[in-house]
Amino acid sequence: MTDFQLSFICPLPNGLHARPATELSRRCQAFECDISLLNHRSGERVDAKSMLALVGSDTLHGDSCVMSFAGPQAESACQRIGQFVEQELADSDAPLDKLSSTALELPPSLTRLQPQYHRGTTVAKGLGEGRVCFSHSRQLEVFVCPADTQEWARWQRSWRKLELDLREKLDNSSQVASEQAQILDAQLAMLLDPGLQAEIEQRLSTQSLGEALVDYYQQQRQQLERSSSAYLRERVLDIEDLCWQLLCIAYPEQSQSSTLTLSEPSVLVAQHLTPSEFIALDKTKLRGLVLVDVGPTSHTAILARAFDIPCISLDKLEGVALQSGEMVQLLADYGVLIYQASKAVRQFYRRARKLQQAEQLRQKQQIDSLAGNLCLEVAANVASDKEVKPAIGKQADGVGLFRSELVFMERDCAPTELEQVAIYSNALKVAKGKPVIFRTLDAGGDKPIDYLPLPEETNPFLGYRAVRIYPQYRELFETQLRALLRAALHGNARIMIPMVNSLEELRWVKQLRCQVEQELLDEQIEFAHDVPLGIMLEVPSCAFILDALCAEADFFSIGSNDMTQYLLAVDRDNPHVAGLYQTMVPAFINLLQTLSSTCQRHQRWLGLCGEIAANPRYLPLFVGAGLTELSMSAGAIMPIKATLASLDVSDCQMLFTQACQCATQAELEALLSEWHNTQAQRGLMDEGCVFDDADFTSKEDAIHALVGNLVVEQRCEQAVALEQDVWAREMVFSTGLGNGFAIPHTKSEHIASSTISIAKLAKPIDWQDDGPAIEMIILLTLNKQDSDRHMQIFSKLARKLVHEEFRQQLLAAPSASEILDILYTELGEVLEPA
Amino acid sequence: MRIVAVTACPTGIAHTYMAADKLINAAKQFKVAIKVETQGAMGVENRLSRQDIDAAELVILAADIRIEQPERFEGKPCLQVSISEALNQTEQLLLSTMNGRTPQ
């Protein structure tokens, strides 16, 4: 029998780790022939049907690999796996959160207090305070015992029990912990991996199950620890975890001592912590995690972030002076664990907590305020029903694009009507009444389907695809329409037709829909009668017949990716012209204007579902154009919603009108840059920056609180840098005025919008100079590039402060708003409203 | 008595202007005519003219940084003080000049 070979370069940024290896091994398991993978760099040749073996091949990004296929079906396997590797493997792994590994500078308001701390790297951000609790590492070796006659039965019982346990946990894992579900899923795949099963069963002929699992774990650990990828090295913990769970099931009498209970708010310090140990911890008492040599991609790190548990990683625990039970403060953002905190350091921690709570409250209010005053719906693009629930969890207002072709791909024959009804119904049910726009099959072109023998084309994007193939594969399309109309009973479904370029095509689809509905009626099958039918706007011709289309279609969604390449005649996959592929050019803006005004005239819903939708720079243009909805990948929804909350619709409309006048892309970008700069500008003063009864306890606490508040108020992004500038001025000579007032000040590039912050103190504090205690602090932060107008106000305020009556007036003001009133009155002639 | 003064501090945001107002206030109290030039973040304001300087009996330079155009005051009796002196000991400063102590 002939060997077939497939060469490829590993496209995965994190190497061939558990998730993509699971996908690849599952594909390979579908074929009878033997399939192996040889990594030319590591020299490892492994069984491609085993996920663990694939992981063990130490395949990193850019490695040259060759897969060999021998035996029955070898040729079709080679072809199919080749397609998978080429088209999907790169996308089978989600991008990882990038956390900066460079140590951040600590704020001077902390370092001046000379705290004692251990420095590590940030794994999960946040703040936590609790008592130190050590977790001692597990000793798998305690399970080693002599073999008896029951080993095979013990093994079968153990893995089946663990499979059931994992499946049960998976069913119970809620949507907020989707990361937990993914990790359980990866563990399940590892457990059911034929490689693992074979390895254990082979050992059972001479060893007990305890010996076999420990031996297997040690061998895997040696192999993975040699790996050049930090990501793969971190997978050791996953295998240990799996073996540990199997051993605990196999030998329940040995497993008693393993559970860790937290009796009070704790910061857990552990040499290492497996995902299942983490899951077992009481999260209501877990205030922080200090681990050793853990990267941001380890499963425990992912879980810590999913559960909002602050976590840092230290290089080693040796030499770390910590007592069990002592109180510690974890400042995970800075990678710092503080111990033996002085009163002042504890106050720093409390202040940091207060600022964090204030910021969370502000974000929540921003999103809540948005809910009542929504200028745009923000929906998710998905490719399967399974993605709908997590997307809704991430605040999606619906699904703006359900790419139905994945329902049809990777199969030997088309899905049946009932299969499709089940998938579409599930998506609609979990969307809980929110709209789901199903795009009908967009096959052909760059998305081949094995059982649809479409011709090879030199220019597939302009070829036989989408709505154009429906007449030939009429039955296939009818089945999908029937399934969609039936599923629509379970929620708010809309149907969208891709690639329409004429009214004739729309009419053909509508006529077919009537016929399908009649058939369903005749067959007495229930279906939804009023499902809106819309068009994906991606062919420019539609813009010129939009009045006619509006009369016959219920809604439209702009597919900006394809629209861009058809509008500009640029193939973005062609490297010679890819630079010309720019969506935001004057031609597109004017097209948007035509589409939007026509749809508004006909009162038609208009959305946009291309990549550009998730770019915050262009968001004001979409708001200004009057789109009804933007649809994007689920991860982009929250940040886009937060940005939306800060936009004013009429400002955006004015911007859009100006954008339509731009003749070149450069003019357009310049207009946008100027607009965004102006948006960042705020008035010099507002109530958020005035405190009439501040509880500051020291100069450090006061500067920490006032600078931190500028971050809460979105006037500054780099609190530490701004604090450094304030303290640098303080070093020249004290800003205490010798009369109970202090005016710390700086001219800095780290304040986005110049601000006057004012705090009247509940109790006077020492300003660390020869002067009297301070009762009132006025912090002046001036942006380096700011106008003279603001400087004029600063100087006028400074002059006023020389006058006793003015100071007495400020001290006597009973509230923040009256303090502001005094300033507005006194500085009135130079102070214009923002 | 006629006095002219220049105030200038490192950031030029606050103390330059506070010292200026403080000098003007104190001068009023002691019935001394004063004109104060500020050299701050907004550049030179209330600039002293040749005539101002010629007519003055005394120049007060209240600065923690090098001031602009110091040559204007060559040959005039000059009192150089720090900004914080001008701000915190303004009255003593003016009294001492009025008591006829020769400034350096």
mmCIF file of N, CA and C in Angstrom, chain A residues 470-507:
data_model
loop_
_atom_site.group_PDB
_atom_site.id
_atom_site.type_symbol
_atom_site.label_atom_id
_atom_site.label_comp_id
_atom_site.label_asym_id
_atom_site.label_seq_id
_atom_site.Cartn_x
_atom_site.Cartn_y
_atom_site.Cartn_z
ATOM 1 N N TYR A 470 -27.730 28.317 -5.163
ATOM 2 C CA TYR A 470 -28.992 27.783 -4.649
ATOM 3 C C TYR A 470 -29.865 27.136 -5.732
ATOM 4 N N PRO A 471 -29.988 27.765 -6.925
ATOM 5 C CA PRO A 471 -30.844 27.097 -7.926
ATOM 6 C C PRO A 471 -30.353 25.689 -8.269
ATOM 7 N N GLN A 472 -29.035 25.482 -8.367
ATOM 8 C CA GLN A 472 -28.540 24.150 -8.695
ATOM 9 C C GLN A 472 -28.743 23.190 -7.519
ATOM 10 N N TYR A 473 -28.499 23.694 -6.283
ATOM 11 C CA TYR A 473 -28.654 22.829 -5.100
ATOM 12 C C TYR A 473 -29.914 23.215 -4.346
ATOM 13 N N ARG A 474 -30.998 23.280 -5.106
ATOM 14 C CA ARG A 474 -32.250 23.793 -4.593
ATOM 15 C C ARG A 474 -32.749 23.013 -3.391
ATOM 16 N N GLU A 475 -32.605 21.707 -3.433
ATOM 17 C CA GLU A 475 -33.109 20.876 -2.350
ATOM 18 C C GLU A 475 -32.383 21.185 -1.047
ATOM 19 N N LEU A 476 -31.067 21.360 -1.179
ATOM 20 C CA LEU A 476 -30.236 21.687 -0.025
ATOM 21 C C LEU A 476 -30.715 22.991 0.617
ATOM 22 N N PHE A 477 -30.965 24.009 -0.200
ATOM 23 C CA PHE A 477 -31.396 25.303 0.304
ATOM 24 C C PHE A 477 -32.811 25.213 0.875
ATOM 25 N N GLU A 478 -33.682 24.454 0.187
ATOM 26 C CA GLU A 478 -35.047 24.281 0.698
ATOM 27 C C GLU A 478 -35.033 23.660 2.085
ATOM 28 N N THR A 479 -34.158 22.652 2.245
ATOM 29 C CA THR A 479 -34.072 21.983 3.546
ATOM 30 C C THR A 479 -33.648 22.971 4.622
ATOM 31 N N GLN A 480 -32.658 23.817 4.278
ATOM 32 C CA GLN A 480 -32.211 24.794 5.275
ATOM 33 C C GLN A 480 -33.331 25.782 5.608
ATOM 34 N N LEU A 481 -34.049 26.247 4.590
ATOM 35 C CA LEU A 481 -35.153 27.179 4.834
ATOM 36 C C LEU A 481 -36.218 26.535 5.723
ATOM 37 N N ARG A 482 -36.558 25.272 5.411
ATOM 38 C CA ARG A 482 -37.562 24.571 6.230
ATOM 39 C C ARG A 482 -37.088 24.502 7.677
ATOM 40 N N ALA A 483 -35.798 24.109 7.854
ATOM 41 C CA ALA A 483 -35.257 23.967 9.209
ATOM 42 C C ALA A 483 -35.299 25.299 9.943
ATOM 43 N N LEU A 484 -34.929 26.386 9.247
ATOM 44 C CA LEU A 484 -34.915 27.703 9.894
ATOM 45 C C LEU A 484 -36.323 28.141 10.274
ATOM 46 N N LEU A 485 -37.286 27.934 9.375
ATOM 47 C CA LEU A 485 -38.660 28.352 9.666
ATOM 48 C C LEU A 485 -39.233 27.552 10.832
ATOM 49 N N ARG A 486 -38.868 26.261 10.913
ATOM 50 C CA ARG A 486 -39.360 25.418 12.019
ATOM 51 C C ARG A 486 -38.693 25.839 13.322
ATOM 52 N N ALA A 487 -37.357 26.032 13.280
ATOM 53 C CA ALA A 487 -36.624 26.398 14.504
ATOM 54 C C ALA A 487 -37.083 27.757 15.021
ATOM 55 N N ALA A 488 -37.539 28.631 14.092
ATOM 56 C CA ALA A 488 -37.905 29.998 14.476
ATOM 57 C C ALA A 488 -39.033 30.041 15.503
ATOM 58 N N LEU A 489 -39.726 28.933 15.698
ATOM 59 C CA LEU A 489 -40.754 28.863 16.740
ATOM 60 C C LEU A 489 -40.152 29.054 18.130
ATOM 61 N N HIS A 490 -38.824 28.812 18.245
ATOM 62 C CA HIS A 490 -38.188 28.803 19.572
ATOM 63 C C HIS A 490 -37.511 30.104 19.937
ATOM 64 N N GLY A 491 -37.709 31.130 19.142
ATOM 65 C CA GLY A 491 -37.052 32.391 19.508
ATOM 66 C C GLY A 491 -37.229 33.441 18.435
ATOM 67 N N ASN A 492 -36.324 34.407 18.453
ATOM 68 C CA ASN A 492 -36.413 35.561 17.574
ATOM 69 C C ASN A 492 -35.429 35.381 16.409
ATOM 70 N N ALA A 493 -35.893 34.646 15.376
ATOM 71 C CA ALA A 493 -34.996 34.319 14.261
ATOM 72 C C ALA A 493 -35.175 35.292 13.103
ATOM 73 N N ARG A 494 -34.061 35.554 12.400
ATOM 74 C CA ARG A 494 -34.127 36.305 11.144
ATOM 75 C C ARG A 494 -33.269 35.552 10.124
ATOM 76 N N ILE A 495 -33.649 35.628 8.879
ATOM 77 C CA ILE A 495 -32.913 34.899 7.842
ATOM 78 C C ILE A 495 -32.255 35.906 6.906
ATOM 79 N N MET A 496 -30.959 35.700 6.652
ATOM 80 C CA MET A 496 -30.223 36.643 5.811
ATOM 81 C C MET A 496 -29.566 35.906 4.646
ATOM 82 N N ILE A 497 -29.745 36.440 3.439
ATOM 83 C CA ILE A 497 -29.241 35.795 2.224
ATOM 84 C C ILE A 497 -27.919 36.451 1.812
ATOM 85 N N PRO A 498 -26.867 35.666 1.619
ATOM 86 C CA PRO A 498 -25.568 36.244 1.266
ATOM 87 C C PRO A 498 -25.400 36.490 -0.236
ATOM 88 N N MET A 499 -24.603 37.510 -0.584
ATOM 89 C CA MET A 499 -24.136 37.750 -1.952
ATOM 90 C C MET A 499 -25.214 38.142 -2.950
ATOM 91 N N VAL A 500 -26.352 38.615 -2.473
ATOM 92 C CA VAL A 500 -27.397 39.042 -3.408
ATOM 93 C C VAL A 500 -26.879 40.244 -4.202
ATOM 94 N N ASN A 501 -27.073 40.236 -5.531
ATOM 95 C CA ASN A 501 -26.640 41.402 -6.310
ATOM 96 C C ASN A 501 -27.739 41.995 -7.169
ATOM 97 N N SER A 502 -28.960 41.421 -7.064
ATOM 98 C CA SER A 502 -30.053 41.949 -7.884
ATOM 99 C C SER A 502 -31.385 41.659 -7.210
ATOM 100 N N LEU A 503 -32.394 42.380 -7.630
ATOM 101 C CA LEU A 503 -33.736 42.153 -7.101
ATOM 102 C C LEU A 503 -34.243 40.770 -7.501
ATOM 103 N N GLU A 504 -33.821 40.302 -8.693
ATOM 104 C CA GLU A 504 -34.268 38.998 -9.161
ATOM 105 C C GLU A 504 -33.888 37.894 -8.180
ATOM 106 N N GLU A 505 -32.648 37.979 -7.677
ATOM 107 C CA GLU A 505 -32.212 36.935 -6.743
ATOM 108 C C GLU A 505 -33.068 36.940 -5.476
ATOM 109 N N LEU A 506 -33.349 38.150 -4.965
ATOM 110 C CA LEU A 506 -34.184 38.241 -3.769
ATOM 111 C C LEU A 506 -35.574 37.674 -4.037
ATOM 112 N N ARG A 507 -36.126 38.029 -5.200
ATOM 113 C CA ARG A 507 -37.478 37.539 -5.530
ATOM 114 C C ARG A 507 -37.503 36.024 -5.645
#
